[in-house]
XYZ file of C-alpha atoms in Angstrom:
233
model
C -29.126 34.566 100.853
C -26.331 32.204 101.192
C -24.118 34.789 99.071
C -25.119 37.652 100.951
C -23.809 35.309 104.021
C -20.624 34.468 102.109
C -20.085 38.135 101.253
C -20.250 38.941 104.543
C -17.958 36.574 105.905
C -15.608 37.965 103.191
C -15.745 41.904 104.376
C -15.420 40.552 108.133
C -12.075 38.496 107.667
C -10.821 41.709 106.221
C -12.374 44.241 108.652
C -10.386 41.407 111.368
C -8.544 44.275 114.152
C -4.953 43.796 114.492
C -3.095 43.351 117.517
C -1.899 46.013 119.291
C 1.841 45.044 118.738
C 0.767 45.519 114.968
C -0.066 49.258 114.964
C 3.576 49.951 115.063
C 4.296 48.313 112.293
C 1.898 49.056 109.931
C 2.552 52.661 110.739
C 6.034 52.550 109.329
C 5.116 50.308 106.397
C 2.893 52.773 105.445
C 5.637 55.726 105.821
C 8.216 53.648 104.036
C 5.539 53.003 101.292
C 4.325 56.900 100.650
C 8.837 57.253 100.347
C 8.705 54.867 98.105
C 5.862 56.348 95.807
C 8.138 59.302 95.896
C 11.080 57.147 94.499
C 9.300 55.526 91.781
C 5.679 54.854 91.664
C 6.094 50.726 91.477
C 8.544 50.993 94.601
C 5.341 52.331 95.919
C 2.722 49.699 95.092
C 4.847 46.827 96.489
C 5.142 48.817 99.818
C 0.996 48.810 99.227
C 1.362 45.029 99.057
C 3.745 44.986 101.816
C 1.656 46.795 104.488
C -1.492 44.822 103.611
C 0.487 42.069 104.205
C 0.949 43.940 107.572
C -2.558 44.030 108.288
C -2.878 40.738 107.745
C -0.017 39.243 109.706
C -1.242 40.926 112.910
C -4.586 40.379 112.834
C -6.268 39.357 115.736
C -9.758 37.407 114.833
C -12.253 36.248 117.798
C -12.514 32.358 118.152
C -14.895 30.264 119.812
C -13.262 28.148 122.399
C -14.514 24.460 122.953
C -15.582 24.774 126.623
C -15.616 20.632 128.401
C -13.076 20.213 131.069
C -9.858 17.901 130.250
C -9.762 19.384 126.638
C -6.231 20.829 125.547
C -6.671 23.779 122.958
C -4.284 24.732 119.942
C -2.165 27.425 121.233
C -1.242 28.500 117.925
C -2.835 28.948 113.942
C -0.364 26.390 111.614
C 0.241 22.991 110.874
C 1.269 20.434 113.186
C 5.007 19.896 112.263
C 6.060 17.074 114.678
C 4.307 15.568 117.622
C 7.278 13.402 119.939
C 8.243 12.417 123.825
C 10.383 15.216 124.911
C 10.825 16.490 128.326
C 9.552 20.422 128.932
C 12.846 23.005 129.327
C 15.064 22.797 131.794
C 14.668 26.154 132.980
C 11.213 25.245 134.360
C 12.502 22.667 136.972
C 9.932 19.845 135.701
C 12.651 17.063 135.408
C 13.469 14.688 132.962
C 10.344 12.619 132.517
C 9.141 13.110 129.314
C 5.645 14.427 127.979
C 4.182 13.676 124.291
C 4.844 16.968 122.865
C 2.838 18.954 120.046
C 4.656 21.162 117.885
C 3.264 23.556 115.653
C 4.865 26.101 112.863
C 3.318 29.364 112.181
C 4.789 30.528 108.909
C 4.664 34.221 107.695
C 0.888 34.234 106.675
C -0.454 32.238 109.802
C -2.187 34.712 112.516
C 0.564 34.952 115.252
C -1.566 35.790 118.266
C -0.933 32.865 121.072
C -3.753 31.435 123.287
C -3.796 29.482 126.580
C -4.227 25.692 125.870
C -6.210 25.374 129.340
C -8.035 27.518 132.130
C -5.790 27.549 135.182
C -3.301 29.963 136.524
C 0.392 30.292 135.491
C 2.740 28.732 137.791
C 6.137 29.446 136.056
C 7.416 32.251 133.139
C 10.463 31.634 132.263
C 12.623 33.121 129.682
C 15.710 31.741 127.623
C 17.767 33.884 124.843
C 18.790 31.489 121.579
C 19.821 30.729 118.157
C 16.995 31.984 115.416
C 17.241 28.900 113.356
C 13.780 27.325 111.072
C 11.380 27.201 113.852
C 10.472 23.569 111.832
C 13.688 21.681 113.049
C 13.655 19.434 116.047
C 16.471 21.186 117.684
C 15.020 24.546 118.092
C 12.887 23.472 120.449
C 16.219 23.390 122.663
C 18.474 26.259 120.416
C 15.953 28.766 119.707
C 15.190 31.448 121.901
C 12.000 30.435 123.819
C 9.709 31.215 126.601
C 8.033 28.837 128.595
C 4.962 28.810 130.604
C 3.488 26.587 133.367
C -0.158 26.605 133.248
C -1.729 24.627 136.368
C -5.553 23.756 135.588
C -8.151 23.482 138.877
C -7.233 19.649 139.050
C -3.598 20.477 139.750
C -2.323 19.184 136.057
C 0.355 21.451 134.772
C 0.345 21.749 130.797
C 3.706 23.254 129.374
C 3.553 26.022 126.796
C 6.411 27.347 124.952
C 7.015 30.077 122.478
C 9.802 29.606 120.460
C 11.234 32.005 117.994
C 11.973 31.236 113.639
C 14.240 32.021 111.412
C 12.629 35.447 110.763
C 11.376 36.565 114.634
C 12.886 38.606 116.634
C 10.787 39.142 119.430
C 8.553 37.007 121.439
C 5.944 38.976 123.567
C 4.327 37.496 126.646
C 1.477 39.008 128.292
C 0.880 37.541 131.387
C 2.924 37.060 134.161
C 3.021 34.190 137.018
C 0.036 34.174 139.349
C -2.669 35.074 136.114
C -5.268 33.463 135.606
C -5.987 32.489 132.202
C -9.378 30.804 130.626
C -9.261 28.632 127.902
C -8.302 30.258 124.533
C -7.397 33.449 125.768
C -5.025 35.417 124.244
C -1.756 35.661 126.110
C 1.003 36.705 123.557
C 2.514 37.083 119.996
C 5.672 36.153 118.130
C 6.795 38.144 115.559
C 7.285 36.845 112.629
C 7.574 33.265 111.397
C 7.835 31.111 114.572
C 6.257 27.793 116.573
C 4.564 26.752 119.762
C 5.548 23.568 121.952
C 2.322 22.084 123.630
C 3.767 19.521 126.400
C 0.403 17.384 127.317
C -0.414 16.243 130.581
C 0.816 12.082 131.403
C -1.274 9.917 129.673
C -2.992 12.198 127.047
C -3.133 10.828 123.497
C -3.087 13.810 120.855
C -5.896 13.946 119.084
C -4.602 16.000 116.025
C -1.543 14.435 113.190
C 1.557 15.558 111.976
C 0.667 17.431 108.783
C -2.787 18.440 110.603
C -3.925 22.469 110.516
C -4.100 23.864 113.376
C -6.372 26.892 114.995
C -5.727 29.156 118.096
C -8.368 28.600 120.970
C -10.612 25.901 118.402
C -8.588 23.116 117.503
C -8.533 20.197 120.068
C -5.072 19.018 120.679
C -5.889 16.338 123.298
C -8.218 15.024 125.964
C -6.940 14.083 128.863
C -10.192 13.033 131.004
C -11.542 11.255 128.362
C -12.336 7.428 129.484
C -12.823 6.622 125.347
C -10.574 3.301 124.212
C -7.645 5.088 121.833
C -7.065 3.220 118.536
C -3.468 3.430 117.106
């Protein structure tokens, strides 16, 4: 029984639907593979490899949120790369106090999709063209092309979001747009392809994850920032 279950498991991770930003793509991996077949047939089965690799980079898996109020949700599928005191963007008029900041890198074979950290509406988009340097420096959280969002949660805490592009991406996609509302762990954008997300947590909010630590979208539980339990250093 428990390999039927594991089986299972197995066909659903691959059965996994893609994002719709995805459907481009693997169409013209596809087409580039059946030219490539016409080339020379092992041209062809690496452009196989290629657009399975497709697949897999856009797919877009369900997840089941952790639902208590205060909690601050992974944004992002990776590792945790750096976690610092930083102060959000500029271009979101937040001022200089700094925040403990989460970052996390989402290399080629992470799932991209992005989720909200927190229910609560977004206050501020705001958009900044950059450099496309390794998404796992310190400085491209202030070279890299990024876009930043202001989520404000019922209690009037503002979490800061930010989508910053790698080495490799070349487009960052946001989804919503300021006055949505947005529950916890839902999808609201994609970066394509190699990139990182900046989690700014409210004052006072110990992380709750390491540097090193793997990370997943709408699951993994950054932070708690209600939580009257004595932090241990």
């Amino acid at each position: 029984m428990k390999g039927q279950d594991n089986q299972m498991d197995s066909i659903t991770s691959i059965l996994t639907p893609i994002h719709r930003e995805g459907h481009r793509w693997v169409v013209i991996f596809a087409a580039v593979t059946v030219v490539l077949f016409l080339i020379w047939n092992p041209l062809g089965w690496l452009g196989v490899i290629l657009t399975l690799w497709c697949l897999y980079f856009f797919r877009d898996p369900d997840r089941v949120t952790p639902s208590r109020e205060g909690l601050v949700i992974s944004p992002a599928d990776g590792v945790v790369n750096m976690i610092t005191e930083a102060s959000p963007p500029e271009e979101l008029g937040l001022g200089d106090m700094t925040r403990t900041r989460v970052s996390i890198f989402m290399n080629v074979f992470n799932c991209h999709v992005n989720r909200s950290p927190v229910a609560g509406k977004v206050k501020r988009v705001a958009y900044r063209p950059g450099l496309f340097l390794n998404a796992d420096l310190d400085k491209a959280s202030d070279a890299n092309e990024r876009n930043s969002l202001v989520i404000e949660r019922a209690d009037g805490e503002q979490i800061v979001v930010v989508q910053i592009a790698g080495l490799v991406a070349r487009r960052i996609v946001c989804d919503v747009t300021e006055g949505h509302d947005l529950a916890a762990g839902e999808r609201f954008g994609i970066i394509r392809f190699g990139s990182r997300l900046d989690v700014y947590l409210p004052q006072g909010a110990v992380p709750l994850v390491a540097v090193g630590q793997t990370a997943i979208a709408g699951e993994t539980v950054l932070a708690d920032s209600i939580s009257v339990e004595p932090h241990h250093v």
